[in-house]
Short mmCIF file of C-alpha atoms and ligand atoms in Angstrom, two decimals:
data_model
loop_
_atom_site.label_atom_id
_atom_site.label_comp_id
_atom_site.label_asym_id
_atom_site.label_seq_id
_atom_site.Cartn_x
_atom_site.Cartn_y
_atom_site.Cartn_z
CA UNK O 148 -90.04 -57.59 27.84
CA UNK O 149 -89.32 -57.33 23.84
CA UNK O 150 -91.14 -60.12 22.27
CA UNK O 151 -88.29 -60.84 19.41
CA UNK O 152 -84.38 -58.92 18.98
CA UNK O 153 -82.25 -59.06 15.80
CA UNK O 154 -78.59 -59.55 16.52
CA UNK O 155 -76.42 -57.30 13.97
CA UNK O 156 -73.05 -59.30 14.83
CA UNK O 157 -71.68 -62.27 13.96
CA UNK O 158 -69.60 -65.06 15.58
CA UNK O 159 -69.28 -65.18 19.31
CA UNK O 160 -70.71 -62.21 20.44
CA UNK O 161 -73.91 -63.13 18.24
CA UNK O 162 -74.01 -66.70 20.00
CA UNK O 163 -73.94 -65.30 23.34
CA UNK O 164 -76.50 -62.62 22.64
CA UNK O 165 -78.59 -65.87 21.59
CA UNK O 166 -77.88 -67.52 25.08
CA UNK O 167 -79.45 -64.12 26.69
CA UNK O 168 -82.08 -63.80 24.90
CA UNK O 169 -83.27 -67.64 25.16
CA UNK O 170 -82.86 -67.25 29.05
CA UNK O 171 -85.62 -64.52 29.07
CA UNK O 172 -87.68 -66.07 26.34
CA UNK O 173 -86.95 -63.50 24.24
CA UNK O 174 -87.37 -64.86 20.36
CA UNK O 175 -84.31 -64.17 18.28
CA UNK O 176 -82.97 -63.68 14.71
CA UNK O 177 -79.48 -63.52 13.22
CA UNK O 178 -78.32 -61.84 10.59
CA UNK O 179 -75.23 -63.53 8.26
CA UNK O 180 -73.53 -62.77 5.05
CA UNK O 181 -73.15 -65.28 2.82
CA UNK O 182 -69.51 -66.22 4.43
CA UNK O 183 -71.20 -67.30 7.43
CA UNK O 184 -74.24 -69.06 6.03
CA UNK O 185 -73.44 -72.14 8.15
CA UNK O 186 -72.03 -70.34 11.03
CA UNK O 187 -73.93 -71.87 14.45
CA UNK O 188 -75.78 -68.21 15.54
CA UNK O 189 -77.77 -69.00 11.99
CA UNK O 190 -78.44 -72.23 13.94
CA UNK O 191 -79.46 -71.25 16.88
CA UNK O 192 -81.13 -68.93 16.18
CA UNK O 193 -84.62 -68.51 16.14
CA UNK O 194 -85.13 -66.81 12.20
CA UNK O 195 -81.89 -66.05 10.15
CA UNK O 196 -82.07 -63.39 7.16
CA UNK O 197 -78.85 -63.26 4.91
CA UNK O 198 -78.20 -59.61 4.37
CA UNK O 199 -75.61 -59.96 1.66
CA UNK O 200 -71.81 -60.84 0.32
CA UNK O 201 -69.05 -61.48 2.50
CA UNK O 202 -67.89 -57.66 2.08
CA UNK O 203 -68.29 -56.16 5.86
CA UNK O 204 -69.44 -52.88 4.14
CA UNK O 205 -71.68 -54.61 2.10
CA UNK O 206 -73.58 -57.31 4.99
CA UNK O 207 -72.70 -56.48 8.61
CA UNK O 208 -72.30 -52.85 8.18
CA UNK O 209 -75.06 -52.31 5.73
CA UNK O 210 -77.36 -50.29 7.56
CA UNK O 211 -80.27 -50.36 5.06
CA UNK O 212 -79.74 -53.84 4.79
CA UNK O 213 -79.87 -54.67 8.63
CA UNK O 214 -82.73 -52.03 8.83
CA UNK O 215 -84.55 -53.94 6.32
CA UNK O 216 -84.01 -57.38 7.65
CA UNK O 217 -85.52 -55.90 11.32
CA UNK O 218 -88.71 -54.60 9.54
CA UNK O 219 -89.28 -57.82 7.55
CA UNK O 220 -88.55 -59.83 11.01
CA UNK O 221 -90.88 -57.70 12.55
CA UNK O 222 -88.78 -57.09 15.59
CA UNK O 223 -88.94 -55.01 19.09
CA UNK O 224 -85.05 -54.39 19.39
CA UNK O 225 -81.74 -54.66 17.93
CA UNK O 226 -78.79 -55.75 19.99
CA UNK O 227 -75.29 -54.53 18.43
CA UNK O 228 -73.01 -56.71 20.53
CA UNK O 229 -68.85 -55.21 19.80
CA UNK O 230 -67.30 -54.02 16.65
CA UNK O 231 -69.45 -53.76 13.94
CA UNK O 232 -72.76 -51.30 14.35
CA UNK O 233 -71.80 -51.07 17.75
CA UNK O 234 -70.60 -47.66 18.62
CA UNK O 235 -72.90 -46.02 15.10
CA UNK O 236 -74.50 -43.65 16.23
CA UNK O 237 -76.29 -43.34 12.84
CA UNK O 238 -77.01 -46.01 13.16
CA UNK O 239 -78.72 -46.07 16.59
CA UNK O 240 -80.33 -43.43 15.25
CA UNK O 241 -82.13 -45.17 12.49
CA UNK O 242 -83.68 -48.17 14.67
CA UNK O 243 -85.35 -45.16 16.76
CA UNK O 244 -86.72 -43.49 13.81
CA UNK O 245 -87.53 -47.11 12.75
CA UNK O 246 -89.40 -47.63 15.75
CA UNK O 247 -86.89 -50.45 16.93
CA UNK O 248 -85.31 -50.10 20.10
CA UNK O 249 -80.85 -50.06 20.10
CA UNK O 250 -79.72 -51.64 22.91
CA UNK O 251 -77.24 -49.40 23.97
CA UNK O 252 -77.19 -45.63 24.91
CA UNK O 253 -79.05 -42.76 23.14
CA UNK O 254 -77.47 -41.50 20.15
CA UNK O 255 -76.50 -38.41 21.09
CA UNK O 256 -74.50 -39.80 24.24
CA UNK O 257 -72.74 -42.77 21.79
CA UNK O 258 -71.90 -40.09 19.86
CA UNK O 259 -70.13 -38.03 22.16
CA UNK O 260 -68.27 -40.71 23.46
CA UNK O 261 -67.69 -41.54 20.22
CA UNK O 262 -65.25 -38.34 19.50
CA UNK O 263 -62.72 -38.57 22.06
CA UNK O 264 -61.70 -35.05 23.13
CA UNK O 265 -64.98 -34.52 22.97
CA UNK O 266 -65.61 -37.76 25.93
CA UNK O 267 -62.37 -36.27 27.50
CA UNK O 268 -64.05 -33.04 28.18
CA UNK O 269 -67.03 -34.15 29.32
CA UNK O 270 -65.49 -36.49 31.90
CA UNK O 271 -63.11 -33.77 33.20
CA UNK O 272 -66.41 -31.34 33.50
CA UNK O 273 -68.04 -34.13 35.52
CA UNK O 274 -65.26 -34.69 37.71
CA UNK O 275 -63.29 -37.95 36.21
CA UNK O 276 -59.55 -37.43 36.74
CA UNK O 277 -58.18 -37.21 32.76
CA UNK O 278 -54.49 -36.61 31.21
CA UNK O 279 -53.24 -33.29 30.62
CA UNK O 280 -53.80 -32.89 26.74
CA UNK O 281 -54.40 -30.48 24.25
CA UNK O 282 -58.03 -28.82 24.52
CA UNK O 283 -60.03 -30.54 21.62
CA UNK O 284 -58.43 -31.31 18.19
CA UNK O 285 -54.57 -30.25 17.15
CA UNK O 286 -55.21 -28.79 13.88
CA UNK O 287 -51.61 -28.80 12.58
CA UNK O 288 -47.93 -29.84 13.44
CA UNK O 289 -47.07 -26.38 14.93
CA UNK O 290 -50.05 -26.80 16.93
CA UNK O 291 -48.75 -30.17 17.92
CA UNK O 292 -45.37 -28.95 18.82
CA UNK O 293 -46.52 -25.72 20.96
CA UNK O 294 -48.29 -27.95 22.99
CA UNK O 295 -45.34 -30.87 23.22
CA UNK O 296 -43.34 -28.24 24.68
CA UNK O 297 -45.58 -27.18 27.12
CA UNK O 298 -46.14 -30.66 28.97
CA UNK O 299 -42.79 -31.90 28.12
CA UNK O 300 -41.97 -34.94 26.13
CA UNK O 301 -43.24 -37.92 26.02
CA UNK O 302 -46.65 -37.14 24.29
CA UNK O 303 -49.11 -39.19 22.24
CA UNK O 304 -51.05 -38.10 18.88
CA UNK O 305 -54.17 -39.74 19.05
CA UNK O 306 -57.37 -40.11 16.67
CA UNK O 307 -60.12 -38.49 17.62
CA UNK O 308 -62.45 -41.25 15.95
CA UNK O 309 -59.73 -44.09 17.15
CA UNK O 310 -60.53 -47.03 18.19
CA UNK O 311 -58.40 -50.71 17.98
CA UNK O 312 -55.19 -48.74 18.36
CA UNK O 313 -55.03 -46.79 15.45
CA UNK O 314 -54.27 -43.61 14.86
CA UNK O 315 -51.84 -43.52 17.56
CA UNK O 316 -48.16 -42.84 17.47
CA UNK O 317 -46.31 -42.50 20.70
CA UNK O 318 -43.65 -39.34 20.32
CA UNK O 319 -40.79 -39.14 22.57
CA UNK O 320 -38.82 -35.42 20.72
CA UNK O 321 -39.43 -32.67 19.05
CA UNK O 322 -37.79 -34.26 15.69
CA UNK O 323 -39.98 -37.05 15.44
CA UNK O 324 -43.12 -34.92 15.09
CA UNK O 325 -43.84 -33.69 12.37
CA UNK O 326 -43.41 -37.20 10.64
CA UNK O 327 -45.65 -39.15 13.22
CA UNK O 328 -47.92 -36.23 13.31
CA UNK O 329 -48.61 -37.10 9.58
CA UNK O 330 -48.71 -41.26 10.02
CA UNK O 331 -51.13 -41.10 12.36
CA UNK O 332 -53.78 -38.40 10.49
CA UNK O 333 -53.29 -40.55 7.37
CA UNK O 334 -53.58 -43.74 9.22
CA UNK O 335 -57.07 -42.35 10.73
CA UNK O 336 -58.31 -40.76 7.97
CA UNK O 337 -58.04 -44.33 5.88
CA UNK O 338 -59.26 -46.67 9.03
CA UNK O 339 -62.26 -43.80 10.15
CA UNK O 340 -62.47 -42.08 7.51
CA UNK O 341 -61.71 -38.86 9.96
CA UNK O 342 -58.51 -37.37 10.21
CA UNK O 343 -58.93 -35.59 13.68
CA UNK O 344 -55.86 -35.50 16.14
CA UNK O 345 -55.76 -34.96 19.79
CA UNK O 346 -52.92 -35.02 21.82
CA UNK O 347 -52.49 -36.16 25.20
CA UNK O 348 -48.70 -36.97 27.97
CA UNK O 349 -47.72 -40.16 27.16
CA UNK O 350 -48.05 -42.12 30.62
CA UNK O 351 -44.25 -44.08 30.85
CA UNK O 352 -45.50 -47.90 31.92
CA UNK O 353 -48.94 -47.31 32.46
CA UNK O 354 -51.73 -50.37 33.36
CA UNK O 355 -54.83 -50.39 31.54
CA UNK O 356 -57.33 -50.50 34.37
CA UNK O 357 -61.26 -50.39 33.11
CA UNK O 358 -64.59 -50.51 34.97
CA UNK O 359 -67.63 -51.80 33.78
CA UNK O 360 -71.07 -50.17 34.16
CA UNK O 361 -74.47 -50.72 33.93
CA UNK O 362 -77.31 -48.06 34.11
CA UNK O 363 -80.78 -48.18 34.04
CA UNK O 364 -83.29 -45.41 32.33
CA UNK O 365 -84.16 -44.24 35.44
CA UNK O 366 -80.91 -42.53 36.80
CA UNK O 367 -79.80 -45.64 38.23
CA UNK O 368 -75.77 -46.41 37.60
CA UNK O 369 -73.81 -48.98 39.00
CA UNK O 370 -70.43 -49.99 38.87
CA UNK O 371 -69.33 -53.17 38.70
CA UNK O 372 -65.29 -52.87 39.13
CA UNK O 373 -62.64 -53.12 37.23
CA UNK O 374 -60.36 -55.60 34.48
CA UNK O 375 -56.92 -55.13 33.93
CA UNK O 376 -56.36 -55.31 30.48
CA UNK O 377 -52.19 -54.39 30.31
CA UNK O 378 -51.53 -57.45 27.94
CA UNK O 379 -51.68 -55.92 25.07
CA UNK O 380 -50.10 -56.75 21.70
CA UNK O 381 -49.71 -53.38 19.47
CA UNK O 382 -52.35 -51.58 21.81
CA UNK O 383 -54.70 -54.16 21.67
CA UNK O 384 -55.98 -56.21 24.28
CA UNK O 385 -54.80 -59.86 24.64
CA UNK O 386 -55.94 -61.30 28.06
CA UNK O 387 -57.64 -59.63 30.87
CA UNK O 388 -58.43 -60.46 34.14
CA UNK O 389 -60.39 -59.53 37.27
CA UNK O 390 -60.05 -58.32 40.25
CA UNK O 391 -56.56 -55.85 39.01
CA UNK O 392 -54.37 -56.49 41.50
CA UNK O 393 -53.10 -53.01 41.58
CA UNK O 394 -56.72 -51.54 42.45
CA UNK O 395 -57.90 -51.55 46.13
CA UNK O 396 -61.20 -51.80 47.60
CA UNK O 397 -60.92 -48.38 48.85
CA UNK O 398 -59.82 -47.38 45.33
CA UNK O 399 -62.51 -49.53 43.59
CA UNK O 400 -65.42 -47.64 46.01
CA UNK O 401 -63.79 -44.55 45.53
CA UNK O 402 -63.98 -44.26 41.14
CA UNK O 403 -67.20 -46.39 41.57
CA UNK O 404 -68.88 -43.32 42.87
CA UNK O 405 -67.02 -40.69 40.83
CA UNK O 406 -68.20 -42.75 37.63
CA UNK O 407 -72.01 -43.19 38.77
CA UNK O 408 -72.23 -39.94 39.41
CA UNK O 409 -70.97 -38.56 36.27
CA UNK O 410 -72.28 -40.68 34.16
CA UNK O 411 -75.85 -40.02 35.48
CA UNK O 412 -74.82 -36.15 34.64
CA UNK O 413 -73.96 -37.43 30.92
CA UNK O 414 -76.94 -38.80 30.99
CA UNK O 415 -75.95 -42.98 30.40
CA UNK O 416 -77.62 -45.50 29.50
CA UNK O 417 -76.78 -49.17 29.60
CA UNK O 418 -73.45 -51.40 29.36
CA UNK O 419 -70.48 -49.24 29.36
CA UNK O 420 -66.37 -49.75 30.01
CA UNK O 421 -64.66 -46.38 31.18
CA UNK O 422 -61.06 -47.13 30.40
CA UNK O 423 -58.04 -45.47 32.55
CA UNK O 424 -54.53 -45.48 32.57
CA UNK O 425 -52.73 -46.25 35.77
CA UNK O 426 -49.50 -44.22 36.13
CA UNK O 427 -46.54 -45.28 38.62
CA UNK O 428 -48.34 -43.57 41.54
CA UNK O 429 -51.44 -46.02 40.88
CA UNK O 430 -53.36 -42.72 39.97
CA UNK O 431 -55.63 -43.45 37.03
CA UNK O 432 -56.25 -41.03 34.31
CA UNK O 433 -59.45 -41.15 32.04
CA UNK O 434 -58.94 -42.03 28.46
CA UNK O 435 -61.99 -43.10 26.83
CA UNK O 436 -65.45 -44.96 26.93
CA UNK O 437 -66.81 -48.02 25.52
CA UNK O 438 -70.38 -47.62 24.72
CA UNK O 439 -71.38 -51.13 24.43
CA UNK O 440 -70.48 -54.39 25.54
CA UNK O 441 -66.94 -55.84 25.36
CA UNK O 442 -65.08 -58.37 24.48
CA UNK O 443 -63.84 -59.21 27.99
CA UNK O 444 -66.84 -58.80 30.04
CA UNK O 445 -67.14 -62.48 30.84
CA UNK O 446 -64.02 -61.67 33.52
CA UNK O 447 -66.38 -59.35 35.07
CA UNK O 448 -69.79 -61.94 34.86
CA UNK O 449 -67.39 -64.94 36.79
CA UNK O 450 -67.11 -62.39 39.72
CA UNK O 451 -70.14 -60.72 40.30
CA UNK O 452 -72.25 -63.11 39.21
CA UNK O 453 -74.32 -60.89 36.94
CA UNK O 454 -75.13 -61.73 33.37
CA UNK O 455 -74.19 -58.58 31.58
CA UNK O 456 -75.93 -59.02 28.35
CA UNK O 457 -79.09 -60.28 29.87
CA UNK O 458 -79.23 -57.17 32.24
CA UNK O 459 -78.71 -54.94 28.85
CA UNK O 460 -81.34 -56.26 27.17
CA UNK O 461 -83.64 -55.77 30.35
CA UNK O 462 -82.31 -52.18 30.68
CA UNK O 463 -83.58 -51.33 27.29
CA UNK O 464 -87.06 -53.16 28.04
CA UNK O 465 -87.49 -50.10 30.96
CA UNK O 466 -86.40 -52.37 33.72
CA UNK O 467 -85.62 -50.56 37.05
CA UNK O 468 -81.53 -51.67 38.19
CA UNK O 469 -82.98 -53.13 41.55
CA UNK O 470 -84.95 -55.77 38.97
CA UNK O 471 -82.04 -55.96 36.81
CA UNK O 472 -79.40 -57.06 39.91
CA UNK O 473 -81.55 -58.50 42.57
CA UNK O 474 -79.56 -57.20 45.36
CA UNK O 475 -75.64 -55.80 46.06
CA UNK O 476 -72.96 -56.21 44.09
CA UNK O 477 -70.54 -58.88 45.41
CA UNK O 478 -67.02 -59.97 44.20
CA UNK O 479 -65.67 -63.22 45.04
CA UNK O 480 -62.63 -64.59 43.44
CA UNK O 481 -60.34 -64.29 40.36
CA UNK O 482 -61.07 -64.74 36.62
CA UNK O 483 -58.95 -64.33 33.38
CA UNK O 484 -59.97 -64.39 29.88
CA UNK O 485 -57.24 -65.60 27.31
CA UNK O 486 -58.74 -64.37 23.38
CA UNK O 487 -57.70 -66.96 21.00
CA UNK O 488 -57.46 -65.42 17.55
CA UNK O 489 -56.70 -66.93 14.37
CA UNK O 490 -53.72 -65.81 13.63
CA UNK O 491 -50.45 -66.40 11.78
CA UNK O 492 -47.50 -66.93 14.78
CA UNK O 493 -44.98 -65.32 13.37
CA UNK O 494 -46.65 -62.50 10.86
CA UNK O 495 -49.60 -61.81 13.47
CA UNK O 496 -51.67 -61.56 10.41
CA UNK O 497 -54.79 -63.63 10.29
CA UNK O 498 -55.17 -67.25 9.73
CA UNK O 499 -58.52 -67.78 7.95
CA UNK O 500 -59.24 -71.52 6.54
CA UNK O 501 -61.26 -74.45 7.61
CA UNK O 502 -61.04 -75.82 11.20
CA UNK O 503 -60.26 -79.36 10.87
CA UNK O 504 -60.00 -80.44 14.62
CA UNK O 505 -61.90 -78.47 17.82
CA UNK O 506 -62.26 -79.61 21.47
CA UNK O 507 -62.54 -76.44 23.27
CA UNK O 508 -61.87 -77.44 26.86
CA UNK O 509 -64.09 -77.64 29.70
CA UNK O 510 -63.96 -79.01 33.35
CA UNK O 511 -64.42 -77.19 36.99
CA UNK O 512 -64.18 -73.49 36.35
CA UNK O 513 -63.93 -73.03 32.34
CA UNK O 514 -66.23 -70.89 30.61
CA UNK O 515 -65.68 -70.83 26.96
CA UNK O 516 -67.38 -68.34 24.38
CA UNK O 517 -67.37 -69.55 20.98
CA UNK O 518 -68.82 -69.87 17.62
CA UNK O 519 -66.17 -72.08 16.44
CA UNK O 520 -66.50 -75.48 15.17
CA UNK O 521 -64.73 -79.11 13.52
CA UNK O 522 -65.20 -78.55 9.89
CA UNK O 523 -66.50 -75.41 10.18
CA UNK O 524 -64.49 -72.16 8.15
CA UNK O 525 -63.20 -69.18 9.31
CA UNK O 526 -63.45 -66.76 6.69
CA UNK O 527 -60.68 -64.47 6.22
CA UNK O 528 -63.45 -61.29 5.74
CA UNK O 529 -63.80 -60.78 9.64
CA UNK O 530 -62.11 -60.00 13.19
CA UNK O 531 -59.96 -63.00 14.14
CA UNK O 532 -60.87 -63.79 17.24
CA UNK O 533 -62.10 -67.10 17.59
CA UNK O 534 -63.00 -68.22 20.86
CA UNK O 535 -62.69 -66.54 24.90
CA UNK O 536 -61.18 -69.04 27.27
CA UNK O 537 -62.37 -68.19 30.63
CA UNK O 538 -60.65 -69.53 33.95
CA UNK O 539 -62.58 -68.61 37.40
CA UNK O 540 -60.78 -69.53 40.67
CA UNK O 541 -61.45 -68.67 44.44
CA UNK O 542 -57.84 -66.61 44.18
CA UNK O 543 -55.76 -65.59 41.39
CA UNK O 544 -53.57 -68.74 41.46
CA UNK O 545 -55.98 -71.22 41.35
CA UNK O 546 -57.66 -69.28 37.80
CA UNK O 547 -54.40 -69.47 36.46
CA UNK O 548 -53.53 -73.11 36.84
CA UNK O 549 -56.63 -73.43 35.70
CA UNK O 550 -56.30 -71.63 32.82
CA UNK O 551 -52.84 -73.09 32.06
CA UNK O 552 -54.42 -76.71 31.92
CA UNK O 553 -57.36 -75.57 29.86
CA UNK O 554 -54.98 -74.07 26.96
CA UNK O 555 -53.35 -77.22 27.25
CA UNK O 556 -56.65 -79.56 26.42
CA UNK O 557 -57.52 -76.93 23.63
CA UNK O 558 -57.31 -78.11 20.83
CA UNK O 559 -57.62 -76.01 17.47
CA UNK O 560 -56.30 -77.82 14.43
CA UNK O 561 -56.12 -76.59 11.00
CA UNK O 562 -55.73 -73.01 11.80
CA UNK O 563 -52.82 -71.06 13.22
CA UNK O 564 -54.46 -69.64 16.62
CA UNK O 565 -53.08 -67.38 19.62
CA UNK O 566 -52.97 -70.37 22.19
CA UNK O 567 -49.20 -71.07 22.36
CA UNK O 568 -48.57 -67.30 22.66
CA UNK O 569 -50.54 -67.75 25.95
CA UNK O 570 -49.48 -70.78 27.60
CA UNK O 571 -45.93 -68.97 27.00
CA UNK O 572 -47.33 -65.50 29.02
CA UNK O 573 -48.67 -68.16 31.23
CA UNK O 574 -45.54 -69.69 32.53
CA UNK O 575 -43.97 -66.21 32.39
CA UNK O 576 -42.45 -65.21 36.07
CA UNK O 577 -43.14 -61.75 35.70
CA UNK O 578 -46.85 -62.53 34.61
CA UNK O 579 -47.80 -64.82 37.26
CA UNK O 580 -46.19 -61.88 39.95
CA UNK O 581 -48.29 -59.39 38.60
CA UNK O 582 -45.22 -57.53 37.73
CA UNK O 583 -46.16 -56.05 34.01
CA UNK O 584 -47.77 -52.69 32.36
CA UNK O 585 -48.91 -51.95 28.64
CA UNK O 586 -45.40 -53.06 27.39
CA UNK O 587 -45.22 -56.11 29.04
CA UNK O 588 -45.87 -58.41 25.72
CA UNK O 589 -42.77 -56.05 23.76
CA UNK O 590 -40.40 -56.69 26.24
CA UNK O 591 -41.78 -60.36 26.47
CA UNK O 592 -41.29 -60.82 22.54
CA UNK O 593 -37.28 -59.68 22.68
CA UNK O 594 -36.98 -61.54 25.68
CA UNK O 595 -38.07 -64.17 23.52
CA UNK O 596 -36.40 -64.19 20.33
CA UNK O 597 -39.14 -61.98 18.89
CA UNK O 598 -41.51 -64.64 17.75
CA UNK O 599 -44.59 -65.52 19.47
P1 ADP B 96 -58.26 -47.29 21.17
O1 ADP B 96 -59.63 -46.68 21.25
O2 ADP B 96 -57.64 -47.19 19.81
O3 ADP B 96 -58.21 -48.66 21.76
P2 ADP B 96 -57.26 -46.10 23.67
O4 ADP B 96 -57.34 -44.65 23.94
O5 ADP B 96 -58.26 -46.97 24.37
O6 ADP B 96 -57.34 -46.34 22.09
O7 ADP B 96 -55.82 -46.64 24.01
C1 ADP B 96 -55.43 -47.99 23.75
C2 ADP B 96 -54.11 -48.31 24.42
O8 ADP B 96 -53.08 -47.40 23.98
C3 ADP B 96 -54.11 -48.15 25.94
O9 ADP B 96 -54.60 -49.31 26.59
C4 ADP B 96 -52.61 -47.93 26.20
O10 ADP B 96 -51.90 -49.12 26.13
C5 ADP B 96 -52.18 -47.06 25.03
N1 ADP B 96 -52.34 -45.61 25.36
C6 ADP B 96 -53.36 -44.79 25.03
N2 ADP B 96 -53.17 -43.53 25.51
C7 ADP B 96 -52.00 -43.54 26.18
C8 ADP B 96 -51.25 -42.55 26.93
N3 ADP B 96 -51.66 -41.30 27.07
N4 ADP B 96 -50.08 -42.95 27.51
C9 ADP B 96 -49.63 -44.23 27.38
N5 ADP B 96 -50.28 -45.18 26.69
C10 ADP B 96 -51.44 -44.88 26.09
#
């Protein structure tokens, strides 16, 4: 086992990475800009090296910097967590050189997950059902259109480098191509710096159904089910849950084994998400992979039982899966995660400031993931999520009344945050049926009145 890990995150994921790590006795140290100098990873934290100013590009995303701060520390491995360094291959690729292992998948294999039509074509060669789309990047509008007309309207233009929904535009004729064609290379070329377009059929009311992975470096893979992630506010994800209660066990067994195998072909390592799309016909459709560990994967720890980040970090240390899980994977009950950002309520735009009251709430069956705290700031520099409320339950009722009483006992003052947005989806019929898809929170918003 590594002896001592830097984190390169910050906030919640950089807490919980701490919580692993003490578990297996593993000696840790953060990293923080300046903004986050009194943030509680720095606290808990075995060693804590400030890397910089406030500026992502200049702290968290400083590779020399975080390079540096790992030689100095002296450390055996350097855990990524989401966002951030995450999905860099370059970056990967530097703590190998450095002799520092990334926790996470070889570089080459982050990489080509990393360029979507790239992952698209690997999947399909593999055997992973994917979209129709166009083969590898649309160079030009004409391009864009040939194709349209071939698979027939709807389409989506997608980045190639995307990531946090952008870069997409949804086109449903032929006159509103060329225009969105345009937004959406500008809009990736300023957020990735890479202006590559792919196209792929637009799936009319799809779910977002994901399964989460684990494998060993000895051509061991595992599956570990799925989340539905369909709440979504402008493509990104809002609340997830576990089991989906479109998927069946047959259907669950059935991409389980499709994925293992083809992701031992690609050669995985690791935590990884393999997103789909579920159309009407509850077929599911391939449309990208998550190289690391996400945001939501607590829905996934509450029912299997397995501690995701710990098993990643033992992964990376050469551990064999049958170490790493101690026996079959079992699923009992329901869990939902609720991400409370700080946000404005009616601009959606982020509410930084200080926190003047905080009880997060607790009780039978809460699991909350924070690095929030009374008094403490959140600085406008960062991602705005705030805290993960987690319900468990032994059935899907019983995690939502569960969750609907633990938003009620939260208590964030000072900040604008995401929680009354959710208690509203909460008490939503539709929601609590089950009855929604990707554009479940638009309709939701007119419904009512447009304001959150
Ligand atoms: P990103 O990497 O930017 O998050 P994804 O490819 O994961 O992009 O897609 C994010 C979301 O966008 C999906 O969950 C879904 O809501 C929507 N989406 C993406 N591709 C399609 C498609 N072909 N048809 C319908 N919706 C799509």
């Amino acid at each position: 086992m590594f002896k001592k890990i830097l984190i390169a995150n910050r906030g919640e994921i950089a807490l919980r990475i701490i919580c692993a790590c003490k578990e297996l006795g593993v000696r840790t140290v953060a990293i923080y800009s300046e903004a986050d100098r009194h943030s509680l990873p720095v606290r808990f934290a075995d060693e804590a090296i400030c890397i910089g100013p406030p500026q992502l590009a200049l702290s968290y995303l400083n590779i020399p910097a975080v390079i540096s701060a790992a030689e100095i520390a002296n450390v055996d491995a350097v855990h990524p967590g989401y966002g951030l360094l995450a999905e860099n291959a370059n970056f990967a690729e530097v703590c190998e050189t450095s002799g520092i292992k990334f926790i996470g998948p070889r570089p080459e294999v982050t990489r080509l997950m990393g360029e979507k039509e790239k992952a698209r074509a690997a999947m399909k060669k593999a055997g992973v059902p994917i979209l129709p789309g166009s083969d590898g990047i649309v160079a030009s509008e004409g391009e864009a259109l040939e194709w349209a007309r071939q698979v027939g309207f709807p389409v989506i233009v997608k980045a190639s480098a995307g990531g946090g929904g952008r870069g997409m535009r949804i086109v449903s004729d032929e006159e509103e191509l060329p225009a969105l064609f345009q937004a959406a290379q500008s809009e990736a070329a300023g957020a990735f710096g890479n202006g590559d377009l792919y196209m792929e059929k637009y799936v009319e009311h799809p779910r977002h159904i994901e399964f989460q992975v684990l494998a060993d470096e000895h051509g061991n893979v595992v599956s570990l089910g799925e989340r539905e992630c369909s709440i979504q506010r402008r493509h990104q994800k809002l609340l997830e849950e576990s089991p989906s209660l479109q998927v069946t066990p047959e259907l669950r067994e059935q991409v389980g084994s499709v994925l293992c195998k083809s992701l031992a072909q690609v050669g995985y390592t690791n935590a990884g998400t393999v997103e789909f799309l579920m159309d009407r016909d509850r077929h599911l459709h391939f449309i990208e992979m998550n190289t690391r560990i996400q945001v939501e994967h607590p829905v996934t720890e509450m029912v299997t039982d397995v501690d995701l980040v710990k098993s990643q970090i033992m992964i990376a240390a050469g551990a064999q899966m049958k170490d790493v899980l101690h026996g079959p994977i079992e699923r009992r009950g329901h869990a939902i995660e609720c991400r409370i950002n700080a946000e404005h309520p009616e601009k959606f735009t982020p509410s930084a400031g200080k926190i003047t009251a905080f009880h997060p709430a607790g009780g039978t069956g809460i699991r909350v993931d924070t690095a929030a705290y009374a008094e403490g700031v959140i600085p406008p520099y960062y991602d705005s999520l705030i805290a993960k409320l987690i319900a468990y339950g032994r059935n899907r009722d019983e995690a939502l009344s569960r969750m609907s009483r633990a938003l009620d006992m939260f208590i964030v003052e000072g900040i604008y945050t995401t929680i009354p947005l959710h208690k509203r989806i909460l008490a939503d019929p539709e929601f609590r049926e089950g009855k929604f898809d990707t554009g479940f929170i638009e309709r939701f918003l007119k419904k009512n009145g447009g304001r959150d």
